[in-house]
């Protein structure tokens, strides 16, 4: 199967600084192709829609499609981006807990959840509560960054403060520099997958 690429845009300013964007904001941006991250041999392409998923979570992922679409509509966030973020964050494992304490499908930190009225961390293992908090948070990050997905995803991963300290650029943390392109490279696969009939 041919590799799937995602489009993003790059501009290098007069000081040699790189500016990344999910959409060109002025003529100085050039399109850049980002390859998806390499997969472990144990992973295989899911037959329905072409999304990379471990076979053990395919059924779980399929059951989440209506909820992902619903939350996307509720908060005005493209469901394909939500789905791609979920794959990268948790692999569609609703009970995932990171070593840092992030929980559930969208790997929500308890401090973030409390901003949206969720005080009991166990609630973050409920897919509907987790997606509600995660997509609301993502909507706020998109609003804060003029719908620039690259910056919103950077802030989702590294925090808004880290993005601001870097002058509204991707922070040069290795995790974030891998995280953002990894999601960008998956969006169109997820768009196709979400359009499959349940």
Short mmCIF file of C-alpha atoms in Angstrom, two decimals:
data_model
loop_
_atom_site.label_atom_id
_atom_site.label_comp_id
_atom_site.label_asym_id
_atom_site.label_seq_id
_atom_site.Cartn_x
_atom_site.Cartn_y
_atom_site.Cartn_z
CA UNK A 1 0.00 0.00 0.00
CA UNK A 2 1.31 3.47 -0.86
CA UNK A 3 2.18 5.71 2.11
CA UNK A 4 -0.33 8.34 3.12
CA UNK A 5 0.92 11.89 3.57
CA UNK A 6 -0.54 14.97 5.20
CA UNK A 7 -0.18 18.51 3.95
CA UNK A 8 1.14 21.22 6.19
CA UNK A 9 2.74 24.55 5.38
CA UNK A 10 6.12 25.97 6.29
CA UNK A 11 7.54 29.47 6.04
CA UNK A 12 11.10 30.43 6.95
CA UNK A 13 11.28 34.11 7.87
CA UNK A 14 14.15 36.57 7.35
CA UNK A 15 15.69 35.50 10.68
CA UNK A 16 15.68 31.85 9.64
CA UNK A 17 12.83 30.99 12.03
CA UNK A 18 10.44 28.24 10.95
CA UNK A 19 6.68 28.90 11.07
CA UNK A 20 4.39 25.89 10.64
CA UNK A 21 0.69 26.01 9.84
CA UNK A 22 -2.13 23.68 8.88
CA UNK A 23 -3.21 26.29 6.34
CA UNK A 24 -1.28 29.07 4.58
CA UNK A 25 -1.85 32.47 6.17
CA UNK A 26 0.22 34.44 3.63
CA UNK A 27 2.02 33.81 0.33
CA UNK A 28 5.32 33.05 2.10
CA UNK A 29 4.12 29.57 3.14
CA UNK A 30 5.10 26.56 1.02
CA UNK A 31 3.39 23.18 1.19
CA UNK A 32 5.35 20.45 2.97
CA UNK A 33 4.55 16.74 2.96
CA UNK A 34 4.77 14.91 6.29
CA UNK A 35 5.06 11.15 6.33
CA UNK A 36 3.18 9.16 8.95
CA UNK A 37 5.19 7.68 11.77
CA UNK A 38 6.46 4.14 11.18
CA UNK A 39 4.33 1.43 12.73
CA UNK A 40 5.27 -1.54 14.83
CA UNK A 41 5.08 -4.86 12.95
CA UNK A 42 2.33 -6.05 15.30
CA UNK A 43 0.02 -3.36 14.00
CA UNK A 44 -1.89 -3.86 10.80
CA UNK A 45 -4.15 -1.79 8.63
CA UNK A 46 -7.76 -2.04 9.73
CA UNK A 47 -9.94 -3.29 6.91
CA UNK A 48 -12.68 -0.70 7.39
CA UNK A 49 -11.46 2.70 6.27
CA UNK A 50 -7.72 2.16 6.36
CA UNK A 51 -6.97 3.45 9.86
CA UNK A 52 -4.00 1.93 11.71
CA UNK A 53 -5.37 0.19 14.77
CA UNK A 54 -4.45 -2.75 16.93
CA UNK A 55 -6.94 -5.52 16.19
CA UNK A 56 -7.95 -5.65 19.87
CA UNK A 57 -9.39 -2.12 19.80
CA UNK A 58 -11.06 -2.08 16.39
CA UNK A 59 -14.48 -2.89 17.81
CA UNK A 60 -14.08 -0.22 20.49
CA UNK A 61 -13.00 2.31 17.86
CA UNK A 62 -15.96 1.51 15.60
CA UNK A 63 -18.37 1.94 18.51
CA UNK A 64 -16.94 5.43 19.13
CA UNK A 65 -17.54 6.79 15.62
CA UNK A 66 -21.03 8.19 16.37
CA UNK A 67 -19.80 9.84 19.58
CA UNK A 68 -16.79 11.40 17.82
CA UNK A 69 -19.07 12.80 15.11
CA UNK A 70 -21.53 14.08 17.75
CA UNK A 71 -18.84 15.89 19.74
CA UNK A 72 -17.36 17.35 16.58
CA UNK A 73 -20.74 18.82 15.66
CA UNK A 74 -21.41 20.01 19.22
CA UNK A 75 -18.21 22.05 19.42
CA UNK A 76 -17.57 22.82 15.76
CA UNK A 77 -14.42 20.70 15.52
CA UNK A 78 -13.68 18.52 12.49
CA UNK A 79 -14.31 14.92 13.60
CA UNK A 80 -11.41 13.60 11.50
CA UNK A 81 -8.96 15.65 13.57
CA UNK A 82 -10.55 14.45 16.81
CA UNK A 83 -10.31 10.84 15.68
CA UNK A 84 -6.67 11.19 14.59
CA UNK A 85 -5.81 12.81 17.93
CA UNK A 86 -7.49 9.94 19.81
CA UNK A 87 -5.50 7.36 17.86
CA UNK A 88 -2.21 9.08 18.69
CA UNK A 89 -3.12 9.83 22.31
CA UNK A 90 -4.63 6.53 23.44
CA UNK A 91 -4.96 4.12 20.51
CA UNK A 92 -8.74 4.22 21.18
CA UNK A 93 -8.22 2.70 24.63
CA UNK A 94 -10.85 4.40 26.81
CA UNK A 95 -9.12 3.18 29.98
CA UNK A 96 -5.62 4.38 29.10
CA UNK A 97 -3.72 6.15 31.89
CA UNK A 98 -0.33 7.71 31.16
CA UNK A 99 2.60 7.74 33.61
CA UNK A 100 1.92 11.48 34.08
CA UNK A 101 -1.72 10.83 34.99
CA UNK A 102 -3.47 11.73 31.72
CA UNK A 103 -6.60 9.64 31.31
CA UNK A 104 -8.91 8.16 28.73
CA UNK A 105 -9.34 8.49 25.01
CA UNK A 106 -8.02 12.04 24.67
CA UNK A 107 -5.55 11.68 27.56
CA UNK A 108 -6.97 14.46 29.71
CA UNK A 109 -4.98 15.64 32.71
CA UNK A 110 -7.07 15.99 35.91
CA UNK A 111 -6.16 19.69 36.19
CA UNK A 112 -7.51 20.30 32.68
CA UNK A 113 -10.67 18.32 33.43
CA UNK A 114 -11.35 20.39 36.55
CA UNK A 115 -11.48 23.53 34.40
CA UNK A 116 -14.51 22.00 32.69
CA UNK A 117 -16.24 20.89 35.89
CA UNK A 118 -15.00 17.28 36.02
CA UNK A 119 -13.62 16.69 39.53
CA UNK A 120 -13.63 12.89 39.73
CA UNK A 121 -10.74 11.51 37.66
CA UNK A 122 -12.61 8.22 37.18
CA UNK A 123 -15.11 10.15 35.06
CA UNK A 124 -12.34 10.67 32.50
CA UNK A 125 -12.44 6.95 31.75
CA UNK A 126 -16.02 7.38 30.54
CA UNK A 127 -15.74 7.92 26.76
CA UNK A 128 -18.53 10.50 26.58
CA UNK A 129 -17.20 12.61 29.48
CA UNK A 130 -13.64 12.32 28.19
CA UNK A 131 -14.55 13.39 24.67
CA UNK A 132 -16.73 16.21 25.93
CA UNK A 133 -13.84 17.67 27.95
CA UNK A 134 -11.20 16.95 25.31
CA UNK A 135 -13.10 18.41 22.38
CA UNK A 136 -14.14 21.49 24.37
CA UNK A 137 -10.50 22.01 25.30
CA UNK A 138 -9.43 21.53 21.69
CA UNK A 139 -12.06 24.07 20.56
CA UNK A 140 -10.65 26.63 23.01
CA UNK A 141 -7.12 26.01 21.74
CA UNK A 142 -8.26 26.44 18.13
CA UNK A 143 -9.99 29.70 19.05
CA UNK A 144 -6.87 30.92 20.85
CA UNK A 145 -4.72 30.17 17.80
CA UNK A 146 -7.00 31.43 14.99
CA UNK A 147 -7.92 27.87 13.93
CA UNK A 148 -4.29 27.00 13.27
CA UNK A 149 -4.25 23.25 13.85
CA UNK A 150 -0.47 23.03 14.17
CA UNK A 151 -0.41 25.49 17.05
CA UNK A 152 -3.57 24.10 18.66
CA UNK A 153 -2.14 20.57 18.63
CA UNK A 154 1.17 21.86 19.96
CA UNK A 155 -0.67 23.52 22.82
CA UNK A 156 -2.73 20.36 23.43
CA UNK A 157 0.47 18.37 23.81
CA UNK A 158 2.90 20.81 25.43
CA UNK A 159 0.56 23.38 26.99
CA UNK A 160 -0.47 26.86 25.91
CA UNK A 161 2.33 28.44 27.93
CA UNK A 162 4.99 26.48 26.06
CA UNK A 163 3.61 27.61 22.70
CA UNK A 164 3.39 31.24 23.85
CA UNK A 165 6.96 31.19 25.19
CA UNK A 166 8.16 30.06 21.77
CA UNK A 167 6.45 33.01 20.08
CA UNK A 168 3.47 30.97 18.87
CA UNK A 169 5.55 28.25 17.27
CA UNK A 170 5.85 24.51 17.92
CA UNK A 171 7.93 24.15 21.08
CA UNK A 172 11.16 22.32 20.32
CA UNK A 173 10.33 19.44 22.62
CA UNK A 174 11.05 16.13 20.91
CA UNK A 175 7.65 14.71 21.91
CA UNK A 176 5.74 17.67 20.48
CA UNK A 177 7.82 17.80 17.30
CA UNK A 178 6.85 14.16 16.66
CA UNK A 179 3.28 14.46 17.96
CA UNK A 180 2.03 17.22 15.66
CA UNK A 181 3.17 15.66 12.34
CA UNK A 182 1.93 12.28 13.52
CA UNK A 183 -1.62 13.63 13.82
CA UNK A 184 -1.39 15.65 10.59
CA UNK A 185 -0.39 12.50 8.74
CA UNK A 186 -3.47 10.60 9.93
CA UNK A 187 -6.32 13.06 9.39
CA UNK A 188 -7.41 12.00 5.90
CA UNK A 189 -7.30 8.30 6.85
CA UNK A 190 -9.63 9.10 9.72
CA UNK A 191 -11.91 11.18 7.52
CA UNK A 192 -12.40 8.15 5.27
CA UNK A 193 -12.87 5.86 8.25
CA UNK A 194 -15.47 8.13 9.88
CA UNK A 195 -17.49 8.16 6.68
CA UNK A 196 -17.88 4.35 6.78
CA UNK A 197 -21.34 3.14 7.67
CA UNK A 198 -21.64 1.86 11.25
#
